[in-house]
């Protein structure tokens, strides 16, 4: 696949190239990266990228990016890193992809490595902040502190690349207050996008041993949904895109315990609708007719119709309403709610 016209409204193709655990100075307590396949070798990057792109619909009309995931890309030993960068930059120069991105640890971000990545065609760098609470980071054996994340975020922004930040609600030692402070601190770094991955216990990890010894209790699904909804609402209010909530389904992942759900993002958005519907019903009484964008109807009804089963509202479509808004039909004032209106009701 070469060149092509990029049509922004089509979702980008992000080709994951797994460099499983490469560059990591140690293993974090929750990390299961060693359960995955061996890292893709530099010589195979081009093959992996071409095969992935050719399996996608309308690839020549979409933005195409290589994403080095699953390790600490900027921490990879310099000769090996150069080989990855050389292979990927050829794919940028020849128009196979439009750019490159990677995930990495905040303490392994330096001006020098960012310069080298940008020269090779990097457009984004994502850092695993996980928490901005040093006691939580220490309990998770992350090996870096919150100030490393602030410093790395500043360097990435200065480099001109987009900044992504990953957060893991429910790490050891985190409570609601600590999580709220993490959201405040991450917002101050002005990321372009974030991902929220509630902590789950994977087989073979140090966290599994703590869990089995009764020294770690994961969040239950309800609390994980609420913490993620709080983050989702705060980031959305600030104009920051939440790219993902919850781990993607994977056959390779062996989850022992924790708030995993295959439709986690849906649960969060449905919970937002339930809170909005509840506020409007309290305001206007029942029976009440609620309107949403046609694309958001299943979120209003809730997972397995839980929302409508519990609140017993009537519903209809309104395609002039943006998705995510809930409006009380015929209400003259204060009848329309969106995410930012429910922040104070979540946690
Ligand atoms: S830095 Fe990321 S990939 Fe490396 S051990 Fe920690 S969680 Fe796993």
CSV table of C-alpha atoms and ligand atoms in Angstrom, one decimal:
chain,number,residue,atom,x,y,z
A,1,UNK,CA,0.0,0.0,0.0
A,2,UNK,CA,1.5,3.3,-1.1
A,3,UNK,CA,0.5,6.9,-0.6
A,4,UNK,CA,-3.2,7.5,-1.0
A,5,UNK,CA,-5.5,10.4,0.1
A,6,UNK,CA,-6.1,10.5,3.8
A,7,UNK,CA,-9.8,11.0,4.6
A,8,UNK,CA,-10.0,12.2,8.2
A,9,UNK,CA,-13.5,11.0,9.0
A,10,UNK,CA,-12.5,7.3,8.4
A,11,UNK,CA,-10.9,5.8,11.5
A,12,UNK,CA,-7.1,5.5,11.3
A,13,UNK,CA,-5.4,2.1,10.8
A,14,UNK,CA,-3.1,1.6,13.7
A,15,UNK,CA,-0.8,-1.4,13.1
A,16,UNK,CA,0.4,-2.8,16.4
A,17,UNK,CA,3.9,-4.1,16.3
A,18,UNK,CA,4.6,-5.8,19.6
A,19,UNK,CA,8.0,-5.4,21.1
A,20,UNK,CA,6.9,-7.4,24.1
A,21,UNK,CA,8.8,-6.3,27.2
A,22,UNK,CA,11.8,-4.9,25.3
A,23,UNK,CA,13.3,-1.9,27.0
A,24,UNK,CA,11.7,-2.6,30.3
A,25,UNK,CA,14.3,-2.4,33.2
A,26,UNK,CA,12.2,-4.8,35.3
A,27,UNK,CA,8.7,-6.2,35.5
A,28,UNK,CA,5.9,-4.1,37.0
A,29,UNK,CA,3.7,-6.1,39.5
A,30,UNK,CA,0.7,-6.1,37.2
A,31,UNK,CA,2.5,-6.8,33.9
A,32,UNK,CA,1.8,-9.8,31.8
A,33,UNK,CA,3.7,-8.8,28.7
A,34,UNK,CA,5.9,-11.9,28.9
A,35,UNK,CA,2.7,-14.0,28.3
A,36,UNK,CA,2.6,-12.7,24.8
A,37,UNK,CA,4.5,-13.8,21.7
A,38,UNK,CA,8.2,-12.9,21.2
A,39,UNK,CA,8.9,-9.3,20.1
A,40,UNK,CA,8.6,-8.7,16.3
A,41,UNK,CA,12.1,-8.6,15.0
A,42,UNK,CA,13.1,-5.4,13.1
A,43,UNK,CA,13.5,-7.3,9.8
A,44,UNK,CA,9.9,-8.5,10.1
A,45,UNK,CA,8.3,-5.0,10.8
A,46,UNK,CA,7.7,-4.3,7.1
A,47,UNK,CA,6.0,-7.8,6.6
A,48,UNK,CA,3.8,-7.4,9.7
A,49,UNK,CA,2.7,-3.9,8.6
A,50,UNK,CA,1.9,-4.8,5.0
A,51,UNK,CA,0.0,-7.9,6.0
A,52,UNK,CA,-2.1,-5.9,8.6
A,53,UNK,CA,-2.8,-3.0,6.3
A,54,UNK,CA,-3.9,-5.2,3.4
A,55,UNK,CA,-6.4,-6.9,5.6
A,56,UNK,CA,-8.1,-3.6,6.4
A,57,UNK,CA,-11.1,-2.0,4.6
A,58,UNK,CA,-10.2,0.9,2.3
A,59,UNK,CA,-6.6,1.2,3.6
A,60,UNK,CA,-5.6,3.7,0.9
A,61,UNK,CA,-8.2,6.2,2.1
A,62,UNK,CA,-7.3,6.1,5.8
A,63,UNK,CA,-4.5,7.4,8.0
A,64,UNK,CA,-2.1,4.6,8.7
A,65,UNK,CA,0.2,4.5,11.7
A,66,UNK,CA,2.7,2.0,13.0
A,67,UNK,CA,2.4,1.5,16.8
A,68,UNK,CA,5.2,-0.1,18.8
A,69,UNK,CA,3.4,-1.5,21.8
A,70,UNK,CA,4.0,-3.9,24.6
A,71,UNK,CA,7.3,-2.7,25.9
A,72,UNK,CA,9.3,0.5,26.7
A,73,UNK,CA,10.2,1.6,23.2
A,74,UNK,CA,12.5,4.4,24.1
A,75,UNK,CA,14.4,2.2,26.5
A,76,UNK,CA,15.4,-0.4,23.9
A,77,UNK,CA,19.1,-0.9,23.6
A,78,UNK,CA,20.4,1.7,21.1
A,79,UNK,CA,21.6,-0.6,18.3
A,80,UNK,CA,18.3,-2.5,18.3
A,81,UNK,CA,16.3,0.7,18.6
A,82,UNK,CA,18.1,2.1,15.5
A,83,UNK,CA,17.2,-1.0,13.6
A,84,UNK,CA,13.5,-0.6,14.5
A,85,UNK,CA,13.6,3.1,13.6
A,86,UNK,CA,15.4,2.5,10.3
A,87,UNK,CA,12.8,-0.1,9.2
A,88,UNK,CA,9.8,2.0,10.3
A,89,UNK,CA,11.2,5.2,8.8
A,90,UNK,CA,11.5,3.5,5.4
A,91,UNK,CA,7.8,2.7,5.6
A,92,UNK,CA,7.0,6.4,6.3
A,93,UNK,CA,9.2,7.7,3.5
A,94,UNK,CA,7.7,5.3,1.0
A,95,UNK,CA,4.1,6.3,2.0
A,96,UNK,CA,3.2,2.8,3.3
A,97,UNK,CA,2.3,4.6,6.6
A,98,UNK,CA,1.8,8.3,7.5
A,99,UNK,CA,3.7,8.1,10.9
A,100,UNK,CA,4.9,6.1,13.8
A,101,UNK,CA,4.0,6.0,17.5
A,102,UNK,CA,5.0,4.0,20.5
A,103,UNK,CA,4.3,3.5,24.2
A,104,UNK,CA,7.0,3.8,26.8
A,105,UNK,CA,7.9,4.5,30.4
A,106,UNK,CA,8.1,8.1,31.5
A,107,UNK,CA,11.6,7.7,33.0
A,108,UNK,CA,13.0,6.5,29.7
A,109,UNK,CA,12.0,9.6,27.7
A,110,UNK,CA,15.0,11.9,26.9
A,111,UNK,CA,15.3,14.8,24.5
A,112,UNK,CA,17.9,12.8,22.5
A,113,UNK,CA,15.7,9.8,22.0
A,114,UNK,CA,12.7,12.0,21.1
A,115,UNK,CA,14.8,13.8,18.5
A,116,UNK,CA,15.8,10.5,17.0
A,117,UNK,CA,12.2,9.2,17.0
A,118,UNK,CA,10.8,12.4,15.4
A,119,UNK,CA,13.5,12.3,12.7
A,120,UNK,CA,12.4,8.7,11.9
A,121,UNK,CA,8.7,9.8,11.5
A,122,UNK,CA,7.2,9.6,14.9
A,123,UNK,CA,4.0,11.7,15.4
A,124,UNK,CA,2.9,10.5,18.8
A,125,UNK,CA,4.4,9.1,22.0
A,126,UNK,CA,2.3,7.5,24.7
A,127,UNK,CA,3.6,7.3,28.3
A,128,UNK,CA,2.4,4.9,31.0
A,129,UNK,CA,1.7,7.3,33.9
A,130,UNK,CA,-0.6,4.7,35.5
A,131,UNK,CA,-1.0,6.9,38.6
A,132,UNK,CA,0.3,10.2,39.8
A,133,UNK,CA,0.5,9.1,43.4
A,134,UNK,CA,4.1,8.2,44.3
A,135,UNK,CA,2.9,5.7,47.0
A,136,UNK,CA,0.8,3.9,44.4
A,137,UNK,CA,3.7,3.8,41.9
A,138,UNK,CA,6.0,2.4,44.6
A,139,UNK,CA,3.5,-0.3,45.6
A,140,UNK,CA,3.2,-1.2,41.9
A,141,UNK,CA,6.9,-1.5,41.6
A,142,UNK,CA,6.9,0.9,38.7
A,143,UNK,CA,10.4,2.2,39.3
A,144,UNK,CA,9.5,5.8,38.5
A,145,UNK,CA,7.7,8.6,40.2
A,146,UNK,CA,5.0,11.2,39.2
A,147,UNK,CA,7.6,13.9,38.6
A,148,UNK,CA,9.2,11.6,35.8
A,149,UNK,CA,5.8,11.7,34.1
A,150,UNK,CA,5.5,15.4,34.3
A,151,UNK,CA,9.0,15.8,32.9
A,152,UNK,CA,8.4,13.3,30.1
A,153,UNK,CA,5.1,14.9,29.1
A,154,UNK,CA,6.8,18.3,28.8
A,155,UNK,CA,9.5,16.9,26.6
A,156,UNK,CA,7.0,15.1,24.3
A,157,UNK,CA,4.9,18.3,24.0
A,158,UNK,CA,8.0,20.4,23.2
A,159,UNK,CA,9.1,17.8,20.6
A,160,UNK,CA,5.9,18.6,18.6
A,161,UNK,CA,4.6,15.0,18.9
A,162,UNK,CA,1.1,14.2,20.2
A,163,UNK,CA,1.1,13.2,23.8
A,164,UNK,CA,-0.8,10.1,25.0
A,165,UNK,CA,-1.1,9.1,28.7
A,166,UNK,CA,-2.2,5.7,30.1
A,167,UNK,CA,-3.8,5.5,33.5
A,168,UNK,CA,-4.6,2.4,35.5
A,169,UNK,CA,-7.3,2.9,38.1
A,170,UNK,CA,-7.2,0.4,41.0
A,171,UNK,CA,-3.5,-0.1,41.4
A,172,UNK,CA,-2.3,-1.2,44.9
A,173,UNK,CA,-2.8,1.5,47.4
A,174,UNK,CA,-5.1,3.7,45.3
A,175,UNK,CA,-8.3,5.1,46.8
A,176,UNK,CA,-10.9,7.5,45.3
A,177,UNK,CA,-9.0,10.5,46.5
A,178,UNK,CA,-5.7,9.4,45.1
A,179,UNK,CA,-7.5,8.6,41.7
A,180,UNK,CA,-9.1,12.0,41.6
A,181,UNK,CA,-5.7,13.7,42.2
A,182,UNK,CA,-4.2,11.6,39.4
A,183,UNK,CA,-6.9,12.9,37.0
A,184,UNK,CA,-6.2,16.5,38.1
A,185,UNK,CA,-2.4,16.0,37.6
A,186,UNK,CA,-2.8,14.3,34.2
A,187,UNK,CA,-5.1,17.1,33.0
A,188,UNK,CA,-2.5,19.7,33.9
A,189,UNK,CA,-0.1,17.9,31.4
A,190,UNK,CA,-2.7,18.5,28.6
A,191,UNK,CA,-2.5,15.2,26.9
A,192,UNK,CA,-4.0,14.9,23.4
A,193,UNK,CA,-5.5,11.5,24.4
A,194,UNK,CA,-5.6,9.1,27.3
A,195,UNK,CA,-6.4,5.5,27.9
A,196,UNK,CA,-8.0,4.1,31.1
A,197,UNK,CA,-7.1,0.5,31.9
A,198,UNK,CA,-8.6,-0.6,35.2
A,199,UNK,CA,-6.1,-2.9,36.9
A,200,UNK,CA,-6.8,-6.6,36.6
A,201,UNK,CA,-4.9,-9.5,38.1
A,202,UNK,CA,-3.1,-11.5,35.4
A,203,UNK,CA,-1.8,-15.0,35.9
A,204,UNK,CA,1.9,-15.3,36.6
A,205,UNK,CA,2.3,-11.7,37.9
A,206,UNK,CA,3.5,-10.5,41.2
A,207,UNK,CA,0.0,-9.0,41.6
A,208,UNK,CA,-1.5,-12.5,41.4
A,209,UNK,CA,0.7,-13.7,44.2
A,210,UNK,CA,-0.3,-10.7,46.3
A,211,UNK,CA,-4.0,-11.3,45.5
A,212,UNK,CA,-3.8,-15.0,46.4
A,213,UNK,CA,-2.0,-14.0,49.7
A,214,UNK,CA,-4.9,-11.6,50.5
A,215,UNK,CA,-2.6,-8.6,50.2
A,216,UNK,CA,-4.3,-7.0,47.2
A,217,UNK,CA,-8.0,-6.6,46.3
A,218,UNK,CA,-8.9,-5.5,42.8
A,219,UNK,CA,-11.7,-3.0,42.3
A,220,UNK,CA,-15.1,-4.5,41.7
A,221,UNK,CA,-16.6,-3.9,38.3
A,222,UNK,CA,-19.0,-1.2,39.7
A,223,UNK,CA,-16.2,0.8,41.3
A,224,UNK,CA,-14.0,0.5,38.2
A,225,UNK,CA,-16.8,1.7,36.0
A,226,UNK,CA,-17.4,4.7,38.3
A,227,UNK,CA,-13.7,5.7,38.4
A,228,UNK,CA,-13.4,5.4,34.6
A,229,UNK,CA,-16.6,7.4,34.2
A,230,UNK,CA,-15.2,10.1,36.4
A,231,UNK,CA,-12.0,10.2,34.3
A,232,UNK,CA,-14.0,10.0,31.0
A,233,UNK,CA,-16.1,13.0,32.1
A,234,UNK,CA,-13.2,15.1,33.3
A,235,UNK,CA,-11.1,14.5,30.2
A,236,UNK,CA,-14.1,15.0,27.9
A,237,UNK,CA,-14.8,18.3,29.6
A,238,UNK,CA,-11.2,19.4,28.9
A,239,UNK,CA,-11.4,18.4,25.2
A,240,UNK,CA,-9.0,15.5,25.7
A,241,UNK,CA,-10.0,12.3,23.8
A,242,UNK,CA,-10.4,9.1,25.8
A,243,UNK,CA,-9.2,6.5,23.2
A,244,UNK,CA,-10.0,3.4,25.2
A,245,UNK,CA,-11.6,2.3,28.5
A,246,UNK,CA,-10.9,-1.3,29.6
A,247,UNK,CA,-8.6,-3.9,28.2
A,248,UNK,CA,-9.3,-5.1,24.7
A,249,UNK,CA,-10.5,-8.8,24.5
A,250,UNK,CA,-7.6,-11.1,23.9
A,251,UNK,CA,-7.4,-14.9,23.8
A,252,UNK,CA,-3.8,-14.7,25.0
A,253,UNK,CA,-4.6,-12.9,28.2
A,254,UNK,CA,-5.2,-15.0,31.3
A,255,UNK,CA,-7.1,-12.9,33.8
A,256,UNK,CA,-7.4,-14.3,37.4
A,257,UNK,CA,-9.5,-11.6,39.0
A,258,UNK,CA,-10.5,-8.0,38.6
A,259,UNK,CA,-12.9,-5.7,36.8
A,260,UNK,CA,-12.5,-7.1,33.3
A,261,UNK,CA,-15.6,-6.9,31.0
A,262,UNK,CA,-15.6,-7.4,27.2
A,263,UNK,CA,-17.8,-4.3,26.8
A,264,UNK,CA,-16.3,-2.2,29.5
A,265,UNK,CA,-16.4,1.1,27.6
A,266,UNK,CA,-20.1,0.5,26.9
A,267,UNK,CA,-20.7,-0.1,30.6
A,268,UNK,CA,-19.1,3.3,31.4
A,269,UNK,CA,-21.1,5.2,28.8
A,270,UNK,CA,-24.3,3.4,29.8
A,271,UNK,CA,-23.6,4.4,33.4
A,272,UNK,CA,-23.3,8.0,32.4
A,273,UNK,CA,-26.8,7.8,30.7
A,274,UNK,CA,-28.2,6.2,33.9
A,275,UNK,CA,-26.9,9.1,36.0
A,276,UNK,CA,-28.3,11.7,33.6
A,277,UNK,CA,-31.6,9.9,33.4
A,278,UNK,CA,-31.8,9.7,37.2
A,279,UNK,CA,-31.1,13.4,37.6
A,280,UNK,CA,-33.7,14.4,35.0
A,281,UNK,CA,-36.3,12.1,36.5
A,282,UNK,CA,-35.7,13.6,39.9
A,283,UNK,CA,-36.0,17.1,38.4
A,284,UNK,CA,-39.1,16.5,36.2
A,285,UNK,CA,-40.8,13.5,37.8
A,286,UNK,CA,-42.1,10.5,36.0
A,287,UNK,CA,-43.4,9.4,33.6
A,288,UNK,CA,-40.7,11.2,31.6
A,289,UNK,CA,-39.8,10.9,28.0
A,290,UNK,CA,-36.0,11.0,27.3
A,291,UNK,CA,-34.4,11.8,24.0
A,292,UNK,CA,-31.0,10.8,22.7
A,293,UNK,CA,-29.2,10.6,19.4
A,294,UNK,CA,-30.2,7.4,17.6
A,295,UNK,CA,-26.6,6.2,17.9
A,296,UNK,CA,-26.8,6.4,21.7
A,297,UNK,CA,-30.0,4.5,22.3
A,298,UNK,CA,-28.4,1.3,23.5
A,299,UNK,CA,-26.3,3.2,26.0
A,300,UNK,CA,-29.5,4.9,27.3
A,301,UNK,CA,-31.2,1.6,27.7
A,302,UNK,CA,-28.2,0.2,29.5
A,303,UNK,CA,-26.4,-3.1,29.5
A,304,UNK,CA,-29.1,-5.8,29.2
A,305,UNK,CA,-31.7,-2.9,29.5
A,306,UNK,CA,-30.7,-2.3,33.1
A,307,UNK,CA,-31.2,1.5,32.9
A,308,UNK,CA,-34.7,1.4,31.5
A,309,UNK,CA,-35.6,-1.6,33.7
A,310,UNK,CA,-34.6,0.3,36.9
A,311,UNK,CA,-35.8,3.9,36.0
A,312,UNK,CA,-38.8,3.1,33.8
A,313,UNK,CA,-38.5,6.1,31.5
A,314,UNK,CA,-40.0,6.4,28.0
A,315,UNK,CA,-37.5,7.2,25.2
A,316,UNK,CA,-37.3,8.6,21.7
A,317,UNK,CA,-34.7,9.6,19.2
A,318,UNK,CA,-33.5,13.1,18.4
A,319,UNK,CA,-30.9,13.2,15.7
A,320,UNK,CA,-30.1,16.9,16.4
A,321,UNK,CA,-28.8,15.9,19.9
A,322,UNK,CA,-25.0,15.1,20.0
A,323,UNK,CA,-24.3,11.5,21.0
A,324,UNK,CA,-23.8,11.3,24.8
A,325,UNK,CA,-26.5,13.9,25.6
A,326,UNK,CA,-29.7,13.0,27.3
A,327,UNK,CA,-32.7,15.4,27.1
A,328,UNK,CA,-36.0,15.5,28.8
A,329,UNK,CA,-38.6,16.0,26.0
A,330,UNK,CA,-40.5,19.2,26.2
A,331,UNK,CA,-38.5,20.5,29.2
A,332,UNK,CA,-38.1,24.3,28.9
A,333,UNK,CA,-35.1,24.7,31.2
A,334,UNK,CA,-32.3,22.5,32.6
A,335,UNK,CA,-33.7,19.6,30.6
A,336,UNK,CA,-30.5,18.6,28.7
A,337,UNK,CA,-27.5,16.9,30.3
A,338,UNK,CA,-24.1,15.9,29.0
A,339,UNK,CA,-21.0,14.3,30.6
A,340,UNK,CA,-19.6,17.5,32.2
A,341,UNK,CA,-22.9,18.1,34.1
A,342,UNK,CA,-22.7,14.8,36.0
A,343,UNK,CA,-19.0,15.0,37.3
A,344,UNK,CA,-20.1,15.9,40.8
A,345,UNK,CA,-22.5,12.9,40.9
A,346,UNK,CA,-20.0,10.2,40.0
A,347,UNK,CA,-17.5,9.6,42.8
B,1,LIG,S1,7.0,-0.9,31.8
B,1,LIG,FE1,5.1,-1.6,30.8
B,1,LIG,S2,5.7,-3.4,29.5
B,1,LIG,FE2,7.4,-2.9,30.9
B,1,LIG,S3,7.1,-4.3,32.7
B,1,LIG,FE3,6.1,-2.4,33.2
B,1,LIG,S4,4.0,-2.6,32.5
B,1,LIG,FE4,5.2,-4.2,31.5
